[in-house]
C-alpha cells in the first residue's frame, strides 16, 4: 500500500512562505530601490561637494553617468531602458525630448524653489514657464589658447577653422557638433543655423580643409590644456577658466565673427525609476547656495536668483565669466539647427 502523504508541518510551511516573500521583496528592492537617484550629465560638470550635501541631507545615493555631447545623450535615452532619472540637455534639446515623449512635465507644486529661477531664465523659448526643465548652468563657447604657443589674435574662430602654423596638429575640437557648427557658421558670415546654401557650402569646405590640421576631437579639455597636451581647443568658458587656474598661460577667446551662448537644463525622464528623489534633487539645486556650489565647481554662471552672494570671488571678475564689453555684442544664443541647415 502506498502511504498517504503527510500533512505539511505548519511551522515548516510558514518558514518557506516567509523565505519566498523575503526573496520577492529583495528582488523588488533591487529593481525599484529607495534612496537612489541616477543622473545623466556632461562629464566633469557636477560638484562632488554639492552631491555629498544632497546625499547627507536626504539619505539618497546619487549615481552619475557622463556623456560628451547632446546627440550621445539623446540617443542613449531614446534607445530606452536607460534607468536614469534626470538628464541635463542643452536648451534646444529640451523640446526634442518633450516632443518624443522622453520626459515628463514637472509638478511645480513639488518644487517650492522654482520661484528662485531668475526672471530672464523663466520664460525661455525652449520652455515657457519652466514646466519641463530647470536651469543647471549657462555660458559661452569660444576658443582656449596657450599664449606661449601662439601670440596672435585669439578672438577668432580662425583658430580652428583656418589654423595658424603654430597651432596646426596641436589643437582640439570638442565633440559637441552643435556648438562647433554654430561657431563655424558665424565665422563664414552666417547667423546661427543659417540655411543659406552659399554659407553652408563655405562652412562644409572650410571644415573639411581644417580637420586634417586638428589633433583630436575630445571632450576632456580642462586637463589637457592644463597639462599643455593641447596648444588650443574649441572650448566652453568655464572649462577654459578651470584650465587657466591650473595653467596661467591659457586664455579664452571670444570669436569676433560670433560665438555661441547656451544653457544646460535638468529634465526628468518619463520612465524615471525614482521620481520622488528626482523632485528632491531638482528643488535642491534651485536653492541659491546649492546653485552656487555647482558654479564654484564647474565655473559657469547659473540661472538662480540670489546665488551671486555665494559665488567664489574669483568668478566675479574672471574674463571667462564676465564677458569683456568689446566682445559682448558678438554672442548669439544657440538652439537646435534644422536638418536643412546641417546638410
GROMACS .gro file of C-alpha atoms in nm:
model
  343
    1UNK     CA    1   0.000   0.000   0.000
    2UNK     CA    2   0.127   0.344  -0.087
    3UNK     CA    3   0.147   0.552   0.231
    4UNK     CA    4  -0.076   0.855   0.246
    5UNK     CA    5   0.108   1.185   0.206
    6UNK     CA    6   0.198   1.356   0.531
    7UNK     CA    7   0.016   1.673   0.614
    8UNK     CA    8   0.255   1.964   0.586
    9UNK     CA    9   0.404   2.091   0.907
   10UNK     CA   10   0.255   2.435   0.974
   11UNK     CA   11   0.585   2.576   1.105
   12UNK     CA   12   0.785   2.446   0.807
   13UNK     CA   13   0.529   2.582   0.560
   14UNK     CA   14   0.531   2.923   0.724
   15UNK     CA   15   0.912   2.940   0.707
   16UNK     CA   16   0.901   2.860   0.335
   17UNK     CA   17   0.639   3.127   0.274
   18UNK     CA   18   0.839   3.387   0.467
   19UNK     CA   19   1.158   3.292   0.284
   20UNK     CA   20   0.989   3.318  -0.055
   21UNK     CA   21   0.840   3.653   0.043
   22UNK     CA   22   1.181   3.781   0.151
   23UNK     CA   23   1.332   3.683  -0.184
   24UNK     CA   24   1.050   3.858  -0.370
   25UNK     CA   25   1.088   4.174  -0.165
   26UNK     CA   26   1.464   4.174  -0.215
   27UNK     CA   27   1.431   4.142  -0.592
   28UNK     CA   28   1.174   4.421  -0.599
   29UNK     CA   29   1.406   4.642  -0.395
   30UNK     CA   30   1.683   4.590  -0.648
   31UNK     CA   31   1.458   4.697  -0.934
   32UNK     CA   32   1.297   4.994  -0.759
   33UNK     CA   33   1.542   5.078  -0.485
   34UNK     CA   34   1.451   5.350  -0.242
   35UNK     CA   35   1.721   5.600  -0.158
   36UNK     CA   36   1.874   5.618  -0.505
   37UNK     CA   37   1.897   5.873  -0.786
   38UNK     CA   38   2.052   5.829  -1.129
   39UNK     CA   39   2.181   6.143  -1.303
   40UNK     CA   40   2.297   6.151  -1.666
   41UNK     CA   41   2.512   6.460  -1.713
   42UNK     CA   42   2.801   6.611  -1.902
   43UNK     CA   43   3.136   6.486  -1.775
   44UNK     CA   44   3.324   6.673  -1.502
   45UNK     CA   45   3.029   6.907  -1.459
   46UNK     CA   46   2.873   6.813  -1.123
   47UNK     CA   47   3.003   6.940  -0.790
   48UNK     CA   48   3.104   6.646  -0.565
   49UNK     CA   49   3.054   6.868  -0.260
   50UNK     CA   50   2.702   6.955  -0.366
   51UNK     CA   51   2.621   6.589  -0.431
   52UNK     CA   52   2.752   6.493  -0.084
   53UNK     CA   53   2.542   6.767   0.074
   54UNK     CA   54   2.231   6.631  -0.100
   55UNK     CA   55   2.311   6.272  -0.007
   56UNK     CA   56   2.371   6.363   0.356
   57UNK     CA   57   2.050   6.564   0.380
   58UNK     CA   58   1.817   6.309   0.221
   59UNK     CA   59   1.997   5.978   0.255
   60UNK     CA   60   1.982   5.932  -0.121
   61UNK     CA   61   2.273   5.773  -0.307
   62UNK     CA   62   2.342   5.960  -0.631
   63UNK     CA   63   2.498   5.778  -0.925
   64UNK     CA   64   2.629   5.997  -1.210
   65UNK     CA   65   2.689   5.874  -1.563
   66UNK     CA   66   2.875   6.103  -1.805
   67UNK     CA   67   2.816   6.197  -2.168
   68UNK     CA   68   3.013   6.423  -2.402
   69UNK     CA   69   2.751   6.558  -2.643
   70UNK     CA   70   2.379   6.622  -2.668
   71UNK     CA   71   2.347   6.375  -2.954
   72UNK     CA   72   2.509   6.098  -2.748
   73UNK     CA   73   2.275   6.163  -2.455
   74UNK     CA   74   1.962   6.176  -2.670
   75UNK     CA   75   2.049   5.851  -2.848
   76UNK     CA   76   2.110   5.673  -2.517
   77UNK     CA   77   1.779   5.787  -2.368
   78UNK     CA   78   1.583   5.727  -2.688
   79UNK     CA   79   1.707   5.367  -2.702
   80UNK     CA   80   1.504   5.305  -2.386
   81UNK     CA   81   1.575   5.132  -2.057
   82UNK     CA   82   1.847   5.374  -1.954
   83UNK     CA   83   1.750   5.362  -1.586
   84UNK     CA   84   1.825   5.733  -1.547
   85UNK     CA   85   1.604   5.969  -1.351
   86UNK     CA   86   1.743   6.304  -1.467
   87UNK     CA   87   1.927   6.424  -1.776
   88UNK     CA   88   2.095   6.761  -1.846
   89UNK     CA   89   2.039   6.860  -2.212
   90UNK     CA   90   2.118   7.197  -2.367
   91UNK     CA   91   1.844   7.447  -2.443
   92UNK     CA   92   1.713   7.341  -2.783
   93UNK     CA   93   1.720   6.974  -2.696
   94UNK     CA   94   1.461   7.013  -2.419
   95UNK     CA   95   1.183   7.049  -2.677
   96UNK     CA   96   1.313   6.744  -2.867
   97UNK     CA   97   1.294   6.531  -2.552
   98UNK     CA   98   0.942   6.662  -2.485
   99UNK     CA   99   0.817   6.606  -2.841
  100UNK     CA  100   0.947   6.248  -2.837
  101UNK     CA  101   0.772   6.179  -2.507
  102UNK     CA  102   1.101   6.110  -2.329
  103UNK     CA  103   1.047   6.350  -2.038
  104UNK     CA  104   0.759   6.436  -1.807
  105UNK     CA  105   0.607   6.771  -1.730
  106UNK     CA  106   0.710   6.885  -1.384
  107UNK     CA  107   0.463   6.919  -1.096
  108UNK     CA  108   0.561   7.270  -0.987
  109UNK     CA  109   0.372   7.226  -0.658
  110UNK     CA  110   0.653   6.988  -0.558
  111UNK     CA  111   0.922   7.247  -0.634
  112UNK     CA  112   0.900   7.535  -0.384
  113UNK     CA  113   1.237   7.669  -0.503
  114UNK     CA  114   1.103   7.707  -0.858
  115UNK     CA  115   1.038   8.071  -0.764
  116UNK     CA  116   1.416   8.120  -0.744
  117UNK     CA  117   1.463   8.087  -1.120
  118UNK     CA  118   1.587   8.425  -1.241
  119UNK     CA  119   1.323   8.616  -1.440
  120UNK     CA  120   1.537   8.621  -1.755
  121UNK     CA  121   1.556   8.241  -1.748
  122UNK     CA  122   1.191   8.172  -1.667
  123UNK     CA  123   1.001   8.228  -1.991
  124UNK     CA  124   1.262   8.091  -2.227
  125UNK     CA  125   1.198   7.998  -2.589
  126UNK     CA  126   1.250   7.627  -2.530
  127UNK     CA  127   1.031   7.603  -2.216
  128UNK     CA  128   0.795   7.893  -2.141
  129UNK     CA  129   0.714   7.899  -1.770
  130UNK     CA  130   0.968   7.626  -1.699
  131UNK     CA  131   0.719   7.338  -1.695
  132UNK     CA  132   0.963   7.080  -1.833
  133UNK     CA  133   1.307   7.191  -1.719
  134UNK     CA  134   1.502   7.397  -1.467
  135UNK     CA  135   1.838   7.572  -1.511
  136UNK     CA  136   2.163   7.393  -1.448
  137UNK     CA  137   2.430   7.633  -1.577
  138UNK     CA  138   2.489   7.860  -1.874
  139UNK     CA  139   2.783   8.005  -2.061
  140UNK     CA  140   2.954   8.066  -2.393
  141UNK     CA  141   3.155   7.871  -2.649
  142UNK     CA  142   3.479   8.010  -2.784
  143UNK     CA  143   3.843   7.906  -2.803
  144UNK     CA  144   4.107   7.845  -2.538
  145UNK     CA  145   4.468   7.905  -2.639
  146UNK     CA  146   4.806   7.859  -2.476
  147UNK     CA  147   4.950   8.207  -2.527
  148UNK     CA  148   5.308   8.080  -2.510
  149UNK     CA  149   5.246   7.872  -2.819
  150UNK     CA  150   5.052   8.136  -3.009
  151UNK     CA  151   5.081   8.511  -2.962
  152UNK     CA  152   4.840   8.622  -3.235
  153UNK     CA  153   4.473   8.720  -3.211
  154UNK     CA  154   4.277   8.458  -3.015
  155UNK     CA  155   3.939   8.626  -3.054
  156UNK     CA  156   3.858   8.446  -3.376
  157UNK     CA  157   3.725   8.109  -3.488
  158UNK     CA  158   4.009   8.102  -3.740
  159UNK     CA  159   4.198   7.934  -3.455
  160UNK     CA  160   4.030   7.609  -3.561
  161UNK     CA  161   3.868   7.697  -3.896
  162UNK     CA  162   4.194   7.817  -4.056
  163UNK     CA  163   4.459   7.719  -3.801
  164UNK     CA  164   4.779   7.924  -3.796
  165UNK     CA  165   5.101   7.724  -3.848
  166UNK     CA  166   5.190   7.742  -3.478
  167UNK     CA  167   4.874   7.552  -3.382
  168UNK     CA  168   4.842   7.300  -3.663
  169UNK     CA  169   4.846   6.946  -3.528
  170UNK     CA  170   4.825   7.079  -3.174
  171UNK     CA  171   4.463   7.183  -3.141
  172UNK     CA  172   4.148   7.007  -3.030
  173UNK     CA  173   3.783   7.048  -3.124
  174UNK     CA  174   3.507   6.948  -2.881
  175UNK     CA  175   3.266   6.671  -2.995
  176UNK     CA  176   2.951   6.882  -2.937
  177UNK     CA  177   2.886   6.949  -3.303
  178UNK     CA  178   2.602   7.194  -3.246
  179UNK     CA  179   2.844   7.434  -3.080
  180UNK     CA  180   3.116   7.375  -3.338
  181UNK     CA  181   2.881   7.428  -3.633
  182UNK     CA  182   2.745   7.746  -3.478
  183UNK     CA  183   3.096   7.891  -3.448
  184UNK     CA  184   3.181   7.776  -3.799
  185UNK     CA  185   2.864   7.926  -3.949
  186UNK     CA  186   2.919   8.262  -3.784
  187UNK     CA  187   3.283   8.254  -3.897
  188UNK     CA  188   3.157   8.203  -4.254
  189UNK     CA  189   2.932   8.507  -4.230
  190UNK     CA  190   2.601   8.341  -4.146
  191UNK     CA  191   2.372   8.351  -3.847
  192UNK     CA  192   2.342   8.055  -3.613
  193UNK     CA  193   2.172   7.772  -3.806
  194UNK     CA  194   2.187   7.959  -4.136
  195UNK     CA  195   2.021   7.775  -4.425
  196UNK     CA  196   2.188   7.988  -4.691
  197UNK     CA  197   2.337   7.733  -4.937
  198UNK     CA  198   2.640   7.951  -5.012
  199UNK     CA  199   2.719   7.998  -4.643
  200UNK     CA  200   2.677   7.629  -4.566
  201UNK     CA  201   2.896   7.528  -4.860
  202UNK     CA  202   3.167   7.760  -4.727
  203UNK     CA  203   3.128   7.605  -4.380
  204UNK     CA  204   3.149   7.250  -4.516
  205UNK     CA  205   3.450   7.320  -4.735
  206UNK     CA  206   3.635   7.505  -4.458
  207UNK     CA  207   3.571   7.230  -4.202
  208UNK     CA  208   3.691   6.962  -4.446
  209UNK     CA  209   4.008   7.160  -4.513
  210UNK     CA  210   4.069   7.235  -4.144
  211UNK     CA  211   4.007   6.890  -3.997
  212UNK     CA  212   4.342   6.737  -4.103
  213UNK     CA  213   4.511   7.017  -3.910
  214UNK     CA  214   4.336   6.924  -3.586
  215UNK     CA  215   4.495   6.693  -3.332
  216UNK     CA  216   4.174   6.545  -3.192
  217UNK     CA  217   3.803   6.581  -3.119
  218UNK     CA  218   3.792   6.530  -2.745
  219UNK     CA  219   3.575   6.642  -2.454
  220UNK     CA  220   3.847   6.641  -2.185
  221UNK     CA  221   3.984   6.988  -2.247
  222UNK     CA  222   4.046   7.101  -1.889
  223UNK     CA  223   4.317   6.850  -1.803
  224UNK     CA  224   4.480   6.859  -2.145
  225UNK     CA  225   4.500   7.236  -2.167
  226UNK     CA  226   4.628   7.249  -1.808
  227UNK     CA  227   4.895   6.989  -1.885
  228UNK     CA  228   4.984   7.153  -2.217
  229UNK     CA  229   4.882   6.845  -2.415
  230UNK     CA  230   4.694   7.084  -2.645
  231UNK     CA  231   4.802   7.425  -2.761
  232UNK     CA  232   4.444   7.530  -2.833
  233UNK     CA  233   4.090   7.397  -2.832
  234UNK     CA  234   3.735   7.497  -2.906
  235UNK     CA  235   3.607   7.527  -2.552
  236UNK     CA  236   3.342   7.646  -2.313
  237UNK     CA  237   3.416   7.945  -2.092
  238UNK     CA  238   3.401   7.766  -1.757
  239UNK     CA  239   3.620   7.485  -1.882
  240UNK     CA  240   3.872   7.743  -2.005
  241UNK     CA  241   3.871   7.918  -1.667
  242UNK     CA  242   3.944   7.591  -1.489
  243UNK     CA  243   4.231   7.528  -1.729
  244UNK     CA  244   4.369   7.878  -1.667
  245UNK     CA  245   4.359   7.825  -1.291
  246UNK     CA  246   4.589   7.528  -1.347
  247UNK     CA  247   4.798   7.691  -1.618
  248UNK     CA  248   4.816   8.073  -1.632
  249UNK     CA  249   4.930   8.062  -1.997
  250UNK     CA  250   4.578   7.960  -2.104
  251UNK     CA  251   4.347   8.237  -2.225
  252UNK     CA  252   3.987   8.231  -2.351
  253UNK     CA  253   3.900   8.396  -2.682
  254UNK     CA  254   3.560   8.532  -2.783
  255UNK     CA  255   3.543   8.496  -3.163
  256UNK     CA  256   3.471   8.834  -3.317
  257UNK     CA  257   3.283   8.664  -3.602
  258UNK     CA  258   3.031   8.548  -3.343
  259UNK     CA  259   3.021   8.294  -3.061
  260UNK     CA  260   2.752   8.077  -2.906
  261UNK     CA  261   2.562   8.127  -2.582
  262UNK     CA  262   2.390   7.827  -2.424
  263UNK     CA  263   2.210   7.698  -2.118
  264UNK     CA  264   2.200   7.341  -1.989
  265UNK     CA  265   1.883   7.230  -1.812
  266UNK     CA  266   1.767   6.946  -1.588
  267UNK     CA  267   1.475   6.734  -1.709
  268UNK     CA  268   1.305   6.429  -1.557
  269UNK     CA  269   1.268   6.124  -1.779
  270UNK     CA  270   0.920   5.988  -1.842
  271UNK     CA  271   1.029   5.649  -1.707
  272UNK     CA  272   1.235   5.782  -1.415
  273UNK     CA  273   1.263   5.496  -1.161
  274UNK     CA  274   1.295   5.734  -0.864
  275UNK     CA  275   1.069   6.034  -0.931
  276UNK     CA  276   1.033   6.134  -0.565
  277UNK     CA  277   1.408   6.160  -0.525
  278UNK     CA  278   1.431   6.336  -0.859
  279UNK     CA  279   1.194   6.606  -0.733
  280UNK     CA  280   1.405   6.644  -0.419
  281UNK     CA  281   1.717   6.693  -0.629
  282UNK     CA  282   1.560   6.936  -0.875
  283UNK     CA  283   1.436   7.153  -0.590
  284UNK     CA  284   1.769   7.123  -0.409
  285UNK     CA  285   1.972   7.266  -0.699
  286UNK     CA  286   1.742   7.570  -0.720
  287UNK     CA  287   1.841   7.676  -0.369
  288UNK     CA  288   2.079   7.973  -0.423
  289UNK     CA  289   2.358   7.834  -0.207
  290UNK     CA  290   2.345   7.496  -0.378
  291UNK     CA  291   2.334   7.652  -0.724
  292UNK     CA  292   2.646   7.847  -0.632
  293UNK     CA  293   2.818   7.521  -0.535
  294UNK     CA  294   2.759   7.394  -0.889
  295UNK     CA  295   2.904   7.715  -1.030
  296UNK     CA  296   3.203   7.709  -0.797
  297UNK     CA  297   3.295   7.364  -0.926
  298UNK     CA  298   3.231   7.391  -1.299
  299UNK     CA  299   3.293   7.768  -1.321
  300UNK     CA  300   2.981   7.868  -1.510
  301UNK     CA  301   2.703   8.108  -1.423
  302UNK     CA  302   2.369   7.962  -1.316
  303UNK     CA  303   2.011   8.082  -1.361
  304UNK     CA  304   1.914   8.107  -0.994
  305UNK     CA  305   1.838   8.441  -0.827
  306UNK     CA  306   2.029   8.504  -0.505
  307UNK     CA  307   2.318   8.271  -0.588
  308UNK     CA  308   2.560   8.559  -0.654
  309UNK     CA  309   2.604   8.609  -0.279
  310UNK     CA  310   2.757   8.262  -0.252
  311UNK     CA  311   2.972   8.267  -0.568
  312UNK     CA  312   3.354   8.249  -0.546
  313UNK     CA  313   3.522   8.588  -0.554
  314UNK     CA  314   3.745   8.495  -0.847
  315UNK     CA  315   3.441   8.431  -1.068
  316UNK     CA  316   3.309   8.782  -1.015
  317UNK     CA  317   3.589   8.935  -1.222
  318UNK     CA  318   3.710   8.642  -1.434
  319UNK     CA  319   3.732   8.737  -1.805
  320UNK     CA  320   3.585   8.399  -1.899
  321UNK     CA  321   3.273   8.464  -1.691
  322UNK     CA  322   3.234   8.842  -1.715
  323UNK     CA  323   3.243   8.896  -2.090
  324UNK     CA  324   3.459   9.196  -2.180
  325UNK     CA  325   3.243   9.480  -2.314
  326UNK     CA  326   3.412   9.479  -2.654
  327UNK     CA  327   3.306   9.116  -2.712
  328UNK     CA  328   2.962   9.113  -2.551
  329UNK     CA  329   2.771   9.202  -2.868
  330UNK     CA  330   2.904   8.907  -3.070
  331UNK     CA  331   2.726   8.637  -2.868
  332UNK     CA  332   2.425   8.456  -3.017
  333UNK     CA  333   2.209   8.206  -2.833
  334UNK     CA  334   2.239   7.858  -2.984
  335UNK     CA  335   1.932   7.646  -3.049
  336UNK     CA  336   1.899   7.317  -3.235
  337UNK     CA  337   1.952   7.360  -3.608
  338UNK     CA  338   1.716   7.210  -3.864
  339UNK     CA  339   1.821   6.923  -4.084
  340UNK     CA  340   1.846   7.157  -4.381
  341UNK     CA  341   2.097   7.376  -4.202
  342UNK     CA  342   2.317   7.076  -4.132
  343UNK     CA  343   2.307   6.927  -4.484
   0.00000   0.00000   0.00000
